Amino acid sequence: MPTLRRQVEWEAASSLIEGICLTLQRQPIISFLPHLRSLINVCVNLVMGVVGPSSVADGLPLLHLSPYLSPPLPFSTAVVRLVALQIQALKDDFPLSHVISPFTNQERREGMLLNLLIPFVLTVGSGSKDSPHLEQPEVSLLLQTVINILLPPRIISTSRTKNFMLDTSPAHCSTPGDQGKDLRREGLAESTSQAAYLALKVVLVCFERQLGNQWYRLSLQAKEMSLRKVGGLAFWDFIDFIVRTRIPIFVLLRPFIQCK
């Protein structure tokens, strides 16, 4: 990463991305350009800190970067804004799930949470008039992505049909690439759980109004996190955050908190 930092003119790259954002705002038609999609793909991988073989086809050398050594903040901010504008312009043709998903690799998960999901939520959930706005399904996807990291879905294999079924627990939903294994058994690294709880706090605060019909389900998931001791101290820090901020889930969890 230090070599990459010396070779890339990050300030110039940031200005270039900002220019594309301005052009995209004024001329949304450019969102259909295939080269723009390739550029977004490369930039997103750079921001997450891990660039794999999928980006080689887009002209980027094979690099393995630490998620904690992501590009400078101005570049990352510009990329997040570009992603938000592209999603707003193309809607169903460029869904949020193409960019944000609960990777099974620990480094990719942490890079996605710290360098992409959290800045993205802060960008679109700031309430600014100039900020792109998300629809309800996209907000739900952001929340469920974080929940799926803390409470991975359990995939059950049936011997007769050789098909995979998802556990019907209301706390889980399926994600592509998870079939055939129980992600719950793999455990969760402390750093990953801390990043996930931080992302959960940001999502709940930024989209408090949009989550009106999901607070009850989220309260059940929080109780399951406690039962399974997900994140250890990070979970109780999350509960303390709920108590201090008095977000709607506090009312639902108050009896649970008083018993602890």
mmCIF file of C-alpha atoms in Angstrom:
data_model
loop_
_atom_site.group_PDB
_atom_site.id
_atom_site.type_symbol
_atom_site.label_atom_id
_atom_site.label_comp_id
_atom_site.label_asym_id
_atom_site.label_seq_id
_atom_site.Cartn_x
_atom_site.Cartn_y
_atom_site.Cartn_z
ATOM 1 C CA MET A 1 0.000 0.000 0.000
ATOM 2 C CA PRO A 2 2.784 2.554 0.699
ATOM 3 C CA THR A 3 4.078 1.933 -2.847
ATOM 4 C CA LEU A 4 0.596 2.438 -4.247
ATOM 5 C CA ARG A 5 0.205 5.653 -2.278
ATOM 6 C CA ARG A 6 3.398 7.025 -3.815
ATOM 7 C CA GLN A 7 2.456 6.026 -7.352
ATOM 8 C CA VAL A 8 -1.108 7.334 -7.430
ATOM 9 C CA GLU A 9 -1.927 11.032 -7.500
ATOM 10 C CA TRP A 10 -4.822 10.753 -5.071
ATOM 11 C CA GLU A 11 -5.618 14.461 -5.140
ATOM 12 C CA ALA A 12 -5.932 14.438 -8.905
ATOM 13 C CA ALA A 13 -7.949 11.220 -8.789
ATOM 14 C CA SER A 14 -10.290 12.764 -6.217
ATOM 15 C CA SER A 15 -10.825 15.816 -8.405
ATOM 16 C CA LEU A 16 -11.526 13.573 -11.388
ATOM 17 C CA ILE A 17 -14.150 11.582 -9.475
ATOM 18 C CA GLU A 18 -15.741 14.798 -8.193
ATOM 19 C CA GLY A 19 -15.930 16.051 -11.771
ATOM 20 C CA ILE A 20 -17.676 12.852 -12.822
ATOM 21 C CA CYS A 21 -20.132 13.307 -9.946
ATOM 22 C CA LEU A 22 -21.001 16.817 -11.130
ATOM 23 C CA THR A 23 -21.421 15.589 -14.695
ATOM 24 C CA LEU A 24 -23.604 12.710 -13.529
ATOM 25 C CA GLN A 25 -25.826 15.111 -11.600
ATOM 26 C CA ARG A 26 -26.328 17.338 -14.637
ATOM 27 C CA GLN A 27 -26.363 14.632 -17.310
ATOM 28 C CA PRO A 28 -27.657 11.361 -15.785
ATOM 29 C CA ILE A 29 -27.491 9.744 -19.219
ATOM 30 C CA ILE A 30 -23.779 9.029 -18.693
ATOM 31 C CA SER A 31 -24.754 6.502 -16.013
ATOM 32 C CA PHE A 32 -25.369 4.013 -18.834
ATOM 33 C CA LEU A 33 -21.781 4.180 -20.080
ATOM 34 C CA PRO A 34 -20.055 0.813 -19.515
ATOM 35 C CA HIS A 35 -16.745 2.529 -18.792
ATOM 36 C CA LEU A 36 -18.341 4.375 -15.881
ATOM 37 C CA ARG A 37 -19.432 1.085 -14.353
ATOM 38 C CA SER A 38 -15.910 -0.279 -14.728
ATOM 39 C CA LEU A 39 -14.501 2.841 -13.093
ATOM 40 C CA ILE A 40 -16.910 2.495 -10.173
ATOM 41 C CA ASN A 41 -15.998 -1.172 -9.779
ATOM 42 C CA VAL A 42 -12.283 -0.387 -9.594
ATOM 43 C CA CYS A 43 -12.751 2.562 -7.237
ATOM 44 C CA VAL A 44 -15.018 0.628 -4.892
ATOM 45 C CA ASN A 45 -12.454 -2.158 -4.623
ATOM 46 C CA LEU A 46 -9.749 0.390 -3.886
ATOM 47 C CA VAL A 47 -11.865 1.987 -1.183
ATOM 48 C CA MET A 48 -12.588 -1.374 0.440
ATOM 49 C CA GLY A 49 -8.865 -2.036 0.509
ATOM 50 C CA VAL A 50 -8.908 -5.427 -1.178
ATOM 51 C CA VAL A 51 -8.583 -5.656 -4.934
ATOM 52 C CA GLY A 52 -8.821 -9.149 -6.331
ATOM 53 C CA PRO A 53 -8.858 -10.847 -9.735
ATOM 54 C CA SER A 54 -12.289 -9.404 -10.557
ATOM 55 C CA SER A 55 -10.713 -6.003 -10.991
ATOM 56 C CA VAL A 56 -7.876 -7.141 -13.225
ATOM 57 C CA ALA A 57 -10.285 -7.231 -16.144
ATOM 58 C CA ASP A 58 -10.997 -3.569 -15.501
ATOM 59 C CA GLY A 59 -7.353 -2.651 -15.949
ATOM 60 C CA LEU A 60 -6.197 -2.645 -12.327
ATOM 61 C CA PRO A 61 -3.175 -4.764 -11.344
ATOM 62 C CA LEU A 62 -3.732 -7.566 -8.859
ATOM 63 C CA LEU A 63 -3.292 -5.981 -5.433
ATOM 64 C CA HIS A 64 -4.021 -7.094 -1.900
ATOM 65 C CA LEU A 65 -4.454 -4.042 0.275
ATOM 66 C CA SER A 66 -5.319 -3.849 3.928
ATOM 67 C CA PRO A 67 -8.800 -2.440 4.644
ATOM 68 C CA TYR A 68 -7.155 -0.250 7.260
ATOM 69 C CA LEU A 69 -4.868 1.336 4.644
ATOM 70 C CA SER A 70 -7.539 2.574 2.291
ATOM 71 C CA PRO A 71 -6.993 5.553 -0.028
ATOM 72 C CA PRO A 72 -7.092 9.081 1.428
ATOM 73 C CA LEU A 73 -10.402 10.405 2.718
ATOM 74 C CA PRO A 74 -11.121 12.865 -0.151
ATOM 75 C CA PHE A 75 -10.846 10.044 -2.684
ATOM 76 C CA SER A 76 -13.001 7.672 -0.639
ATOM 77 C CA THR A 77 -15.621 10.380 -0.089
ATOM 78 C CA ALA A 78 -15.774 11.129 -3.804
ATOM 79 C CA VAL A 79 -16.151 7.432 -4.650
ATOM 80 C CA VAL A 80 -18.963 6.959 -2.134
ATOM 81 C CA ARG A 81 -20.786 9.950 -3.599
ATOM 82 C CA LEU A 82 -20.312 8.597 -7.121
ATOM 83 C CA VAL A 83 -21.775 5.242 -6.086
ATOM 84 C CA ALA A 84 -24.785 6.945 -4.499
ATOM 85 C CA LEU A 85 -25.428 9.041 -7.611
ATOM 86 C CA GLN A 86 -25.098 6.016 -9.887
ATOM 87 C CA ILE A 87 -27.599 4.061 -7.793
ATOM 88 C CA GLN A 88 -30.001 6.986 -7.847
ATOM 89 C CA ALA A 89 -29.654 7.367 -11.620
ATOM 90 C CA LEU A 90 -30.000 3.712 -12.623
ATOM 91 C CA LYS A 91 -32.151 2.382 -9.757
ATOM 92 C CA ASP A 92 -32.966 -1.261 -10.624
ATOM 93 C CA ASP A 93 -30.235 -1.425 -13.273
ATOM 94 C CA PHE A 94 -27.559 -0.749 -10.656
ATOM 95 C CA PRO A 95 -28.907 -2.056 -7.339
ATOM 96 C CA LEU A 96 -27.158 -1.394 -4.071
ATOM 97 C CA SER A 97 -26.554 -5.130 -3.682
ATOM 98 C CA HIS A 98 -23.998 -4.934 -6.518
ATOM 99 C CA VAL A 99 -21.784 -2.806 -4.305
ATOM 100 C CA ILE A 100 -22.559 -3.753 -0.715
ATOM 101 C CA SER A 101 -22.869 -7.345 0.449
ATOM 102 C CA PRO A 102 -21.816 -9.358 3.539
ATOM 103 C CA PHE A 103 -18.617 -10.960 2.226
ATOM 104 C CA THR A 104 -17.474 -14.157 3.918
ATOM 105 C CA ASN A 105 -13.828 -13.046 3.907
ATOM 106 C CA GLN A 106 -13.025 -11.164 7.121
ATOM 107 C CA GLU A 107 -10.856 -8.475 5.539
ATOM 108 C CA ARG A 108 -13.389 -7.772 2.818
ATOM 109 C CA ARG A 109 -16.196 -7.568 5.362
ATOM 110 C CA GLU A 110 -14.322 -5.106 7.538
ATOM 111 C CA GLY A 111 -13.183 -3.094 4.539
ATOM 112 C CA MET A 112 -16.733 -2.969 3.219
ATOM 113 C CA LEU A 113 -18.134 -1.860 6.588
ATOM 114 C CA LEU A 114 -15.510 0.715 7.540
ATOM 115 C CA ASN A 115 -14.601 2.178 4.184
ATOM 116 C CA LEU A 116 -17.791 1.830 2.153
ATOM 117 C CA LEU A 117 -21.026 1.096 4.025
ATOM 118 C CA ILE A 118 -20.592 3.550 6.901
ATOM 119 C CA PRO A 119 -19.428 6.465 4.693
ATOM 120 C CA PHE A 120 -22.204 5.622 2.223
ATOM 121 C CA VAL A 121 -24.871 5.739 4.944
ATOM 122 C CA LEU A 122 -23.498 9.023 6.283
ATOM 123 C CA THR A 123 -23.559 10.466 2.765
ATOM 124 C CA VAL A 124 -27.107 9.502 1.835
ATOM 125 C CA GLY A 125 -28.567 9.726 5.334
ATOM 126 C CA SER A 126 -27.267 13.159 6.251
ATOM 127 C CA GLY A 127 -30.531 14.843 5.303
ATOM 128 C CA SER A 128 -28.798 17.328 3.022
ATOM 129 C CA LYS A 129 -30.754 18.511 -0.004
ATOM 130 C CA ASP A 130 -27.789 17.766 -2.246
ATOM 131 C CA SER A 131 -27.429 14.197 -0.986
ATOM 132 C CA PRO A 132 -28.877 11.330 -3.033
ATOM 133 C CA HIS A 133 -31.880 9.680 -1.417
ATOM 134 C CA LEU A 134 -32.480 5.955 -0.958
ATOM 135 C CA GLU A 135 -35.742 4.088 -1.343
ATOM 136 C CA GLN A 136 -37.125 1.906 1.442
ATOM 137 C CA PRO A 137 -35.880 -1.417 -0.048
ATOM 138 C CA GLU A 138 -32.337 -0.045 -0.222
ATOM 139 C CA VAL A 139 -32.453 1.095 3.404
ATOM 140 C CA SER A 140 -33.672 -2.368 4.381
ATOM 141 C CA LEU A 141 -30.807 -3.913 2.416
ATOM 142 C CA LEU A 142 -28.241 -1.817 4.281
ATOM 143 C CA LEU A 143 -29.698 -2.863 7.622
ATOM 144 C CA GLN A 144 -29.968 -6.523 6.657
ATOM 145 C CA THR A 145 -26.399 -6.561 5.343
ATOM 146 C CA VAL A 146 -25.113 -5.559 8.770
ATOM 147 C CA ILE A 147 -27.466 -7.971 10.541
ATOM 148 C CA ASN A 148 -26.307 -10.832 8.311
ATOM 149 C CA ILE A 149 -22.733 -10.210 9.424
ATOM 150 C CA LEU A 150 -23.679 -10.291 13.105
ATOM 151 C CA LEU A 151 -26.244 -13.079 12.706
ATOM 152 C CA PRO A 152 -25.203 -15.105 9.651
ATOM 153 C CA PRO A 153 -28.028 -17.031 7.973
ATOM 154 C CA ARG A 154 -28.096 -20.766 8.537
ATOM 155 C CA ILE A 155 -28.334 -22.798 5.345
ATOM 156 C CA ILE A 156 -29.781 -26.281 5.740
ATOM 157 C CA SER A 157 -28.990 -28.965 3.178
ATOM 158 C CA THR A 158 -31.626 -31.639 2.529
ATOM 159 C CA SER A 159 -30.293 -35.050 1.508
ATOM 160 C CA ARG A 160 -33.307 -36.041 -0.594
ATOM 161 C CA THR A 161 -33.702 -33.021 -2.790
ATOM 162 C CA LYS A 162 -30.080 -31.857 -2.531
ATOM 163 C CA ASN A 163 -31.423 -28.352 -2.301
ATOM 164 C CA PHE A 164 -30.569 -25.724 0.249
ATOM 165 C CA MET A 165 -33.125 -24.106 2.493
ATOM 166 C CA LEU A 166 -32.786 -21.122 4.758
ATOM 167 C CA ASP A 167 -33.585 -21.360 8.437
ATOM 168 C CA THR A 168 -37.042 -19.849 8.870
ATOM 169 C CA SER A 169 -35.999 -17.805 11.876
ATOM 170 C CA PRO A 170 -37.230 -14.205 11.432
ATOM 171 C CA ALA A 171 -33.782 -12.973 12.330
ATOM 172 C CA HIS A 172 -32.134 -14.130 9.133
ATOM 173 C CA CYS A 173 -32.305 -13.826 5.397
ATOM 174 C CA SER A 174 -30.304 -15.497 2.658
ATOM 175 C CA THR A 175 -27.432 -13.948 0.784
ATOM 176 C CA PRO A 176 -25.755 -15.063 -2.448
ATOM 177 C CA GLY A 177 -22.691 -17.227 -2.021
ATOM 178 C CA ASP A 178 -23.592 -18.581 1.412
ATOM 179 C CA GLN A 179 -25.253 -21.788 0.266
ATOM 180 C CA GLY A 180 -23.967 -25.076 1.568
ATOM 181 C CA LYS A 181 -22.474 -23.995 4.879
ATOM 182 C CA ASP A 182 -23.545 -22.744 8.256
ATOM 183 C CA LEU A 183 -21.823 -19.401 8.660
ATOM 184 C CA ARG A 184 -22.780 -19.319 12.340
ATOM 185 C CA ARG A 185 -20.147 -21.931 13.150
ATOM 186 C CA GLU A 186 -17.313 -19.858 11.761
ATOM 187 C CA GLY A 187 -17.493 -17.315 14.571
ATOM 188 C CA LEU A 188 -16.954 -13.583 14.305
ATOM 189 C CA ALA A 189 -13.650 -11.810 14.816
ATOM 190 C CA GLU A 190 -13.678 -9.124 17.494
ATOM 191 C CA SER A 191 -12.658 -6.421 15.031
ATOM 192 C CA THR A 192 -15.423 -7.474 12.645
ATOM 193 C CA SER A 193 -18.078 -7.395 15.357
ATOM 194 C CA GLN A 194 -16.934 -3.941 16.477
ATOM 195 C CA ALA A 195 -17.115 -2.658 12.898
ATOM 196 C CA ALA A 196 -20.539 -4.258 12.402
ATOM 197 C CA TYR A 197 -22.010 -2.766 15.584
ATOM 198 C CA LEU A 198 -20.630 0.637 14.608
ATOM 199 C CA ALA A 199 -22.277 0.289 11.198
ATOM 200 C CA LEU A 200 -25.527 -0.753 12.878
ATOM 201 C CA LYS A 201 -25.485 2.366 15.069
ATOM 202 C CA VAL A 202 -24.954 4.595 12.041
ATOM 203 C CA VAL A 203 -27.765 2.936 10.066
ATOM 204 C CA LEU A 204 -30.233 3.199 12.957
ATOM 205 C CA VAL A 205 -29.499 6.882 13.540
ATOM 206 C CA CYS A 206 -29.420 7.977 9.896
ATOM 207 C CA PHE A 207 -32.543 6.070 8.844
ATOM 208 C CA GLU A 208 -34.583 6.223 12.041
ATOM 209 C CA ARG A 209 -37.751 7.341 10.252
ATOM 210 C CA GLN A 210 -37.454 4.842 7.407
ATOM 211 C CA LEU A 211 -37.176 1.880 9.787
ATOM 212 C CA GLY A 212 -40.626 2.300 11.312
ATOM 213 C CA ASN A 213 -41.872 -1.177 10.416
ATOM 214 C CA GLN A 214 -38.620 -2.965 11.280
ATOM 215 C CA TRP A 215 -37.986 -1.943 14.881
ATOM 216 C CA TYR A 216 -39.827 -4.927 16.353
ATOM 217 C CA ARG A 217 -37.913 -7.407 14.217
ATOM 218 C CA LEU A 218 -34.678 -5.654 15.101
ATOM 219 C CA SER A 219 -35.489 -5.962 18.806
ATOM 220 C CA LEU A 220 -35.841 -9.736 18.369
ATOM 221 C CA GLN A 221 -32.515 -9.832 16.581
ATOM 222 C CA ALA A 222 -30.860 -7.838 19.380
ATOM 223 C CA LYS A 223 -32.133 -10.379 21.918
ATOM 224 C CA GLU A 224 -30.751 -13.194 19.795
ATOM 225 C CA MET A 225 -27.384 -11.424 19.667
ATOM 226 C CA SER A 226 -27.407 -11.350 23.457
ATOM 227 C CA LEU A 227 -28.370 -15.020 23.672
ATOM 228 C CA ARG A 228 -25.561 -16.029 21.329
ATOM 229 C CA LYS A 229 -23.114 -13.518 22.868
ATOM 230 C CA VAL A 230 -22.328 -11.937 19.514
ATOM 231 C CA GLY A 231 -19.481 -9.468 19.827
ATOM 232 C CA GLY A 232 -19.036 -9.672 23.594
ATOM 233 C CA LEU A 233 -18.429 -6.193 24.995
ATOM 234 C CA ALA A 234 -19.251 -4.618 21.636
ATOM 235 C CA PHE A 235 -22.853 -5.798 22.043
ATOM 236 C CA TRP A 236 -23.217 -4.170 25.456
ATOM 237 C CA ASP A 237 -21.692 -1.002 24.070
ATOM 238 C CA PHE A 238 -24.442 -1.141 21.442
ATOM 239 C CA ILE A 239 -27.076 -1.543 24.172
ATOM 240 C CA ASP A 240 -25.571 1.424 26.029
ATOM 241 C CA PHE A 241 -25.824 3.408 22.796
ATOM 242 C CA ILE A 242 -29.537 2.546 22.562
ATOM 243 C CA VAL A 243 -30.113 3.681 26.151
ATOM 244 C CA ARG A 244 -28.277 6.971 25.632
ATOM 245 C CA THR A 245 -29.814 7.887 22.273
ATOM 246 C CA ARG A 246 -33.367 6.698 23.065
ATOM 247 C CA ILE A 247 -34.022 5.556 19.509
ATOM 248 C CA PRO A 248 -37.379 3.746 19.029
ATOM 249 C CA ILE A 249 -35.943 0.296 19.715
ATOM 250 C CA PHE A 250 -35.255 1.399 23.306
ATOM 251 C CA VAL A 251 -38.958 1.141 24.168
ATOM 252 C CA LEU A 252 -39.090 -2.432 22.861
ATOM 253 C CA LEU A 253 -35.881 -3.493 24.603
ATOM 254 C CA ARG A 254 -36.477 -1.696 27.889
ATOM 255 C CA PRO A 255 -37.821 -4.780 29.763
ATOM 256 C CA PHE A 256 -34.927 -6.829 28.383
ATOM 257 C CA ILE A 257 -32.384 -4.196 29.452
ATOM 258 C CA GLN A 258 -33.855 -3.891 32.943
ATOM 259 C CA CYS A 259 -33.501 -7.647 33.452
ATOM 260 C CA LYS A 260 -29.798 -7.598 32.575
#
